[in-house]
Amino acid sequence: AVEYGCPTLVILPDAVVAHCNGKIVFCNIAAARLFGASSTADLIGLDADLLIHETDRHSLDRRRQEVEDEPDFLEFETRQFARLNGEQFSGEASASLWQVENDKLYLVIIRDVTERAVAEKAFWQSDQKLHAIMEGAIDGMFITDENERFLDVNRAACETLGYSREELLKLSVPDVEVGVGEEELELHLEEINQ
């Protein structure tokens, strides 16, 4: 029997799983934690495909072919995994192919990105709400950066100022004639920023 583990793989903070002939032959403690196992022994011998959530299993053959075509570690790819209790989670995985005796050993590094995925979803939902509020407003609304360049404007702002959205997004606040002097505008902006 070939010993697949090595000290570096054991202590990595990312989950490491090695499978050969479809069965898990090595995993580190981080992998046991990630997949909800009480120890690494709970994962050894399992069908490796069971760690991929059923909604993502269709891509396994493609990914294995990519690893065989490019045996060095592939770029991380986001996919859906399954804990031992069936709970789905988002992760990024990179894989490498090693030839061990007459067998192909797939070494996979997995990072849990569930929190990041949840945060990204919340951000996009919040962003969509902001755009809905802006577009529904009857008053002109603007979002600017620290250099007073327009990052976003609503329809009412475009109509009030007589510019298209595309035109305004190429301009900054001082570029837009608003009927006030530059000094008065700067004082007003200072009041707003306080």
PDB file of C-alpha atoms in Angstrom:
ATOM      1  CA  ALA A   1       0.000   0.000   0.000  1.00  0.00           C
ATOM      2  CA  VAL A   2       1.201   3.497  -0.816  1.00  0.00           C
ATOM      3  CA  GLU A   3       1.117   6.142   1.911  1.00  0.00           C
ATOM      4  CA  TYR A   4      -0.600   9.172   0.387  1.00  0.00           C
ATOM      5  CA  GLY A   5      -0.366  11.628   3.262  1.00  0.00           C
ATOM      6  CA  CYS A   6       2.519  13.967   3.874  1.00  0.00           C
ATOM      7  CA  PRO A   7       3.041  16.408   6.766  1.00  0.00           C
ATOM      8  CA  THR A   8       2.475  19.508   4.615  1.00  0.00           C
ATOM      9  CA  LEU A   9      -0.906  18.305   3.343  1.00  0.00           C
ATOM     10  CA  VAL A  10      -2.000  17.304   6.836  1.00  0.00           C
ATOM     11  CA  ILE A  11      -1.510  20.782   8.333  1.00  0.00           C
ATOM     12  CA  LEU A  12      -2.814  22.888   5.434  1.00  0.00           C
ATOM     13  CA  PRO A  13      -5.718  25.147   6.482  1.00  0.00           C
ATOM     14  CA  ASP A  14      -7.557  24.283   3.245  1.00  0.00           C
ATOM     15  CA  ALA A  15      -9.285  20.932   2.896  1.00  0.00           C
ATOM     16  CA  VAL A  16      -7.234  18.365   0.984  1.00  0.00           C
ATOM     17  CA  VAL A  17      -8.809  15.199  -0.390  1.00  0.00           C
ATOM     18  CA  ALA A  18      -7.052  12.576  -2.516  1.00  0.00           C
ATOM     19  CA  HIS A  19      -9.011   9.946  -4.365  1.00  0.00           C
ATOM     20  CA  CYS A  20      -7.975   7.009  -6.457  1.00  0.00           C
ATOM     21  CA  ASN A  21     -10.281   4.762  -8.482  1.00  0.00           C
ATOM     22  CA  GLY A  22     -13.196   6.843  -7.218  1.00  0.00           C
ATOM     23  CA  LYS A  23     -12.488   6.237  -3.513  1.00  0.00           C
ATOM     24  CA  ILE A  24     -11.049   8.681  -0.991  1.00  0.00           C
ATOM     25  CA  VAL A  25      -7.623   7.446   0.090  1.00  0.00           C
ATOM     26  CA  PHE A  26      -6.422  10.506   2.025  1.00  0.00           C
ATOM     27  CA  CYS A  27      -7.837  13.652   3.591  1.00  0.00           C
ATOM     28  CA  ASN A  28      -6.567  16.135   6.114  1.00  0.00           C
ATOM     29  CA  ILE A  29      -8.251  17.349   9.311  1.00  0.00           C
ATOM     30  CA  ALA A  30      -9.510  20.490   7.528  1.00  0.00           C
ATOM     31  CA  ALA A  31     -11.358  18.248   5.048  1.00  0.00           C
ATOM     32  CA  ALA A  32     -12.933  16.233   7.861  1.00  0.00           C
ATOM     33  CA  ARG A  33     -14.162  19.464   9.487  1.00  0.00           C
ATOM     34  CA  LEU A  34     -15.379  20.925   6.199  1.00  0.00           C
ATOM     35  CA  PHE A  35     -17.426  17.864   5.297  1.00  0.00           C
ATOM     36  CA  GLY A  36     -18.785  17.371   8.817  1.00  0.00           C
ATOM     37  CA  ALA A  37     -16.846  14.221   9.692  1.00  0.00           C
ATOM     38  CA  SER A  38     -15.735  13.540  13.254  1.00  0.00           C
ATOM     39  CA  SER A  39     -12.337  12.328  11.993  1.00  0.00           C
ATOM     40  CA  THR A  40     -10.455  11.769   8.753  1.00  0.00           C
ATOM     41  CA  ALA A  41     -11.246   8.055   9.041  1.00  0.00           C
ATOM     42  CA  ASP A  42     -14.934   8.859   8.384  1.00  0.00           C
ATOM     43  CA  LEU A  43     -14.031  10.015   4.852  1.00  0.00           C
ATOM     44  CA  ILE A  44     -11.443   7.380   3.902  1.00  0.00           C
ATOM     45  CA  GLY A  45     -12.957   4.776   1.589  1.00  0.00           C
ATOM     46  CA  LEU A  46     -16.020   6.852   0.661  1.00  0.00           C
ATOM     47  CA  ASP A  47     -16.985   7.428  -2.948  1.00  0.00           C
ATOM     48  CA  ALA A  48     -15.357  10.790  -3.754  1.00  0.00           C
ATOM     49  CA  ASP A  49     -18.309  11.858  -5.918  1.00  0.00           C
ATOM     50  CA  LEU A  50     -20.535  11.882  -2.811  1.00  0.00           C
ATOM     51  CA  LEU A  51     -18.722  15.035  -1.640  1.00  0.00           C
ATOM     52  CA  ILE A  52     -19.973  16.889  -4.721  1.00  0.00           C
ATOM     53  CA  HIS A  53     -23.555  18.086  -4.391  1.00  0.00           C
ATOM     54  CA  GLU A  54     -25.883  16.280  -6.818  1.00  0.00           C
ATOM     55  CA  THR A  55     -26.596  19.558  -8.652  1.00  0.00           C
ATOM     56  CA  ASP A  56     -22.917  19.794  -9.613  1.00  0.00           C
ATOM     57  CA  ARG A  57     -22.031  16.170 -10.392  1.00  0.00           C
ATOM     58  CA  HIS A  58     -22.717  16.602 -14.115  1.00  0.00           C
ATOM     59  CA  SER A  59     -19.449  18.576 -14.447  1.00  0.00           C
ATOM     60  CA  LEU A  60     -17.177  15.944 -12.870  1.00  0.00           C
ATOM     61  CA  ASP A  61     -16.203  14.172 -16.097  1.00  0.00           C
ATOM     62  CA  ARG A  62     -15.289  17.507 -17.711  1.00  0.00           C
ATOM     63  CA  ARG A  63     -13.202  18.535 -14.692  1.00  0.00           C
ATOM     64  CA  ARG A  64     -11.398  15.177 -14.547  1.00  0.00           C
ATOM     65  CA  GLN A  65     -10.555  15.473 -18.242  1.00  0.00           C
ATOM     66  CA  GLU A  66      -9.167  18.974 -17.631  1.00  0.00           C
ATOM     67  CA  VAL A  67      -6.963  17.594 -14.849  1.00  0.00           C
ATOM     68  CA  GLU A  68      -5.727  14.782 -17.097  1.00  0.00           C
ATOM     69  CA  ASP A  69      -4.978  17.262 -19.893  1.00  0.00           C
ATOM     70  CA  GLU A  70      -3.175  19.629 -17.490  1.00  0.00           C
ATOM     71  CA  PRO A  71      -1.817  17.571 -14.558  1.00  0.00           C
ATOM     72  CA  ASP A  72      -0.506  20.624 -12.671  1.00  0.00           C
ATOM     73  CA  PHE A  73      -2.979  22.259 -10.316  1.00  0.00           C
ATOM     74  CA  LEU A  74      -5.903  23.806 -12.151  1.00  0.00           C
ATOM     75  CA  GLU A  75      -7.222  27.241 -11.273  1.00  0.00           C
ATOM     76  CA  PHE A  76      -9.763  27.258  -8.466  1.00  0.00           C
ATOM     77  CA  GLU A  77     -13.302  26.722  -9.710  1.00  0.00           C
ATOM     78  CA  THR A  78     -16.442  27.368  -7.689  1.00  0.00           C
ATOM     79  CA  ARG A  79     -18.772  24.426  -7.266  1.00  0.00           C
ATOM     80  CA  GLN A  80     -21.357  23.023  -4.869  1.00  0.00           C
ATOM     81  CA  PHE A  81     -20.291  20.403  -2.336  1.00  0.00           C
ATOM     82  CA  ALA A  82     -22.209  18.231   0.125  1.00  0.00           C
ATOM     83  CA  ARG A  83     -21.378  17.612   3.767  1.00  0.00           C
ATOM     84  CA  LEU A  84     -21.878  14.104   5.103  1.00  0.00           C
ATOM     85  CA  ASN A  85     -25.271  15.162   6.501  1.00  0.00           C
ATOM     86  CA  GLY A  86     -26.341  16.255   2.985  1.00  0.00           C
ATOM     87  CA  GLU A  87     -26.044  20.002   3.652  1.00  0.00           C
ATOM     88  CA  GLN A  88     -24.993  21.878   0.516  1.00  0.00           C
ATOM     89  CA  PHE A  89     -22.200  24.481   0.606  1.00  0.00           C
ATOM     90  CA  SER A  90     -20.227  26.573  -1.869  1.00  0.00           C
ATOM     91  CA  GLY A  91     -16.553  25.874  -2.309  1.00  0.00           C
ATOM     92  CA  GLU A  92     -13.654  26.519  -4.610  1.00  0.00           C
ATOM     93  CA  ALA A  93     -11.661  23.530  -5.756  1.00  0.00           C
ATOM     94  CA  SER A  94      -8.370  23.023  -7.523  1.00  0.00           C
ATOM     95  CA  ALA A  95      -7.158  19.616  -8.588  1.00  0.00           C
ATOM     96  CA  SER A  96      -3.981  17.935  -9.714  1.00  0.00           C
ATOM     97  CA  LEU A  97      -3.304  14.469 -11.127  1.00  0.00           C
ATOM     98  CA  TRP A  98      -0.521  12.275  -9.795  1.00  0.00           C
ATOM     99  CA  GLN A  99       0.507   8.917 -11.181  1.00  0.00           C
ATOM    100  CA  VAL A 100       1.054   6.526  -8.246  1.00  0.00           C
ATOM    101  CA  GLU A 101       2.216   3.083  -9.256  1.00  0.00           C
ATOM    102  CA  ASN A 102      -0.395   2.126 -11.891  1.00  0.00           C
ATOM    103  CA  ASP A 103      -3.160   4.344 -10.521  1.00  0.00           C
ATOM    104  CA  LYS A 104      -4.288   7.903 -11.103  1.00  0.00           C
ATOM    105  CA  LEU A 105      -4.432   9.862  -7.859  1.00  0.00           C
ATOM    106  CA  TYR A 106      -6.514  13.035  -7.941  1.00  0.00           C
ATOM    107  CA  LEU A 107      -5.394  15.529  -5.310  1.00  0.00           C
ATOM    108  CA  VAL A 108      -8.061  18.170  -4.645  1.00  0.00           C
ATOM    109  CA  ILE A 109      -7.763  21.318  -2.524  1.00  0.00           C
ATOM    110  CA  ILE A 110     -11.094  22.774  -1.403  1.00  0.00           C
ATOM    111  CA  ARG A 111     -11.877  26.146   0.173  1.00  0.00           C
ATOM    112  CA  ASP A 112     -15.226  26.841   1.799  1.00  0.00           C
ATOM    113  CA  VAL A 113     -16.589  30.070   0.302  1.00  0.00           C
ATOM    114  CA  THR A 114     -20.084  29.852   1.795  1.00  0.00           C
ATOM    115  CA  GLU A 115     -19.711  33.053   3.828  1.00  0.00           C
ATOM    116  CA  ARG A 116     -18.334  34.906   0.821  1.00  0.00           C
ATOM    117  CA  ALA A 117     -21.172  33.625  -1.386  1.00  0.00           C
ATOM    118  CA  VAL A 118     -23.755  34.730   1.200  1.00  0.00           C
ATOM    119  CA  ALA A 119     -22.117  38.159   1.487  1.00  0.00           C
ATOM    120  CA  GLU A 120     -22.001  38.556  -2.312  1.00  0.00           C
ATOM    121  CA  LYS A 121     -25.677  37.608  -2.600  1.00  0.00           C
ATOM    122  CA  ALA A 122     -26.613  40.099   0.133  1.00  0.00           C
ATOM    123  CA  PHE A 123     -24.553  42.792  -1.590  1.00  0.00           C
ATOM    124  CA  TRP A 124     -26.279  42.234  -4.943  1.00  0.00           C
ATOM    125  CA  GLN A 125     -29.712  42.172  -3.320  1.00  0.00           C
ATOM    126  CA  SER A 126     -28.895  45.410  -1.508  1.00  0.00           C
ATOM    127  CA  ASP A 127     -27.579  46.928  -4.730  1.00  0.00           C
ATOM    128  CA  GLN A 128     -30.784  45.955  -6.558  1.00  0.00           C
ATOM    129  CA  LYS A 129     -32.886  47.545  -3.786  1.00  0.00           C
ATOM    130  CA  LEU A 130     -30.839  50.749  -4.008  1.00  0.00           C
ATOM    131  CA  HIS A 131     -31.339  50.908  -7.771  1.00  0.00           C
ATOM    132  CA  ALA A 132     -35.070  50.290  -7.382  1.00  0.00           C
ATOM    133  CA  ILE A 133     -35.331  53.130  -4.843  1.00  0.00           C
ATOM    134  CA  MET A 134     -33.273  55.462  -7.018  1.00  0.00           C
ATOM    135  CA  GLU A 135     -35.251  54.729 -10.164  1.00  0.00           C
ATOM    136  CA  GLY A 136     -38.559  55.145  -8.344  1.00  0.00           C
ATOM    137  CA  ALA A 137     -37.611  58.536  -6.899  1.00  0.00           C
ATOM    138  CA  ILE A 138     -39.149  61.633  -8.457  1.00  0.00           C
ATOM    139  CA  ASP A 139     -36.121  63.706  -7.400  1.00  0.00           C
ATOM    140  CA  GLY A 140     -32.764  63.473  -9.099  1.00  0.00           C
ATOM    141  CA  MET A 141     -30.393  61.171  -7.212  1.00  0.00           C
ATOM    142  CA  PHE A 142     -26.664  60.743  -7.682  1.00  0.00           C
ATOM    143  CA  ILE A 143     -23.955  58.489  -6.302  1.00  0.00           C
ATOM    144  CA  THR A 144     -20.451  59.921  -6.565  1.00  0.00           C
ATOM    145  CA  ASP A 145     -16.961  58.805  -5.615  1.00  0.00           C
ATOM    146  CA  GLU A 146     -14.460  60.750  -3.504  1.00  0.00           C
ATOM    147  CA  ASN A 147     -13.454  62.751  -6.621  1.00  0.00           C
ATOM    148  CA  GLU A 148     -17.066  63.776  -7.231  1.00  0.00           C
ATOM    149  CA  ARG A 149     -17.313  61.637 -10.363  1.00  0.00           C
ATOM    150  CA  PHE A 150     -20.771  60.207 -10.967  1.00  0.00           C
ATOM    151  CA  LEU A 151     -20.964  56.471 -10.290  1.00  0.00           C
ATOM    152  CA  ASP A 152     -24.722  56.187 -10.693  1.00  0.00           C
ATOM    153  CA  VAL A 153     -27.617  58.500 -11.495  1.00  0.00           C
ATOM    154  CA  ASN A 154     -31.341  57.980 -11.784  1.00  0.00           C
ATOM    155  CA  ARG A 155     -33.711  58.855 -14.622  1.00  0.00           C
ATOM    156  CA  ALA A 156     -35.010  61.956 -12.812  1.00  0.00           C
ATOM    157  CA  ALA A 157     -31.444  63.314 -12.538  1.00  0.00           C
ATOM    158  CA  CYS A 158     -30.921  62.787 -16.262  1.00  0.00           C
ATOM    159  CA  GLU A 159     -34.192  64.535 -17.114  1.00  0.00           C
ATOM    160  CA  THR A 160     -33.526  67.438 -14.728  1.00  0.00           C
ATOM    161  CA  LEU A 161     -29.992  68.045 -15.992  1.00  0.00           C
ATOM    162  CA  GLY A 162     -30.674  67.276 -19.654  1.00  0.00           C
ATOM    163  CA  TYR A 163     -28.014  64.562 -20.000  1.00  0.00           C
ATOM    164  CA  SER A 164     -28.255  60.880 -20.854  1.00  0.00           C
ATOM    165  CA  ARG A 165     -27.171  58.410 -18.170  1.00  0.00           C
ATOM    166  CA  GLU A 166     -24.096  57.490 -20.231  1.00  0.00           C
ATOM    167  CA  GLU A 167     -23.114  61.163 -20.540  1.00  0.00           C
ATOM    168  CA  LEU A 168     -23.478  61.844 -16.797  1.00  0.00           C
ATOM    169  CA  LEU A 169     -21.408  58.799 -15.872  1.00  0.00           C
ATOM    170  CA  LYS A 170     -18.493  60.332 -17.802  1.00  0.00           C
ATOM    171  CA  LEU A 171     -18.751  63.595 -15.842  1.00  0.00           C
ATOM    172  CA  SER A 172     -18.163  64.849 -12.319  1.00  0.00           C
ATOM    173  CA  VAL A 173     -20.275  67.216 -10.202  1.00  0.00           C
ATOM    174  CA  PRO A 174     -18.326  70.374 -11.192  1.00  0.00           C
ATOM    175  CA  ASP A 175     -18.832  69.463 -14.884  1.00  0.00           C
ATOM    176  CA  VAL A 176     -22.595  69.783 -14.566  1.00  0.00           C
ATOM    177  CA  GLU A 177     -24.059  73.266 -14.682  1.00  0.00           C
ATOM    178  CA  VAL A 178     -26.524  73.459 -11.817  1.00  0.00           C
ATOM    179  CA  GLY A 179     -27.086  77.220 -11.631  1.00  0.00           C
ATOM    180  CA  VAL A 180     -24.792  77.795  -8.646  1.00  0.00           C
ATOM    181  CA  GLY A 181     -21.215  78.971  -8.452  1.00  0.00           C
ATOM    182  CA  GLU A 182     -18.341  76.604  -7.829  1.00  0.00           C
ATOM    183  CA  GLU A 183     -17.677  78.044  -4.346  1.00  0.00           C
ATOM    184  CA  GLU A 184     -21.329  77.673  -3.346  1.00  0.00           C
ATOM    185  CA  LEU A 185     -21.344  74.128  -4.694  1.00  0.00           C
ATOM    186  CA  GLU A 186     -18.203  73.216  -2.716  1.00  0.00           C
ATOM    187  CA  LEU A 187     -19.706  74.644   0.493  1.00  0.00           C
ATOM    188  CA  HIS A 188     -22.881  72.666  -0.080  1.00  0.00           C
ATOM    189  CA  LEU A 189     -20.899  69.457  -0.730  1.00  0.00           C
ATOM    190  CA  GLU A 190     -18.870  70.021   2.462  1.00  0.00           C
ATOM    191  CA  GLU A 191     -22.126  70.352   4.432  1.00  0.00           C
ATOM    192  CA  ILE A 192     -23.397  67.107   2.939  1.00  0.00           C
ATOM    193  CA  ASN A 193     -20.169  65.231   3.704  1.00  0.00           C
ATOM    194  CA  GLN A 194     -20.246  66.273   7.375  1.00  0.00           C
TER     195      GLN A 194
END
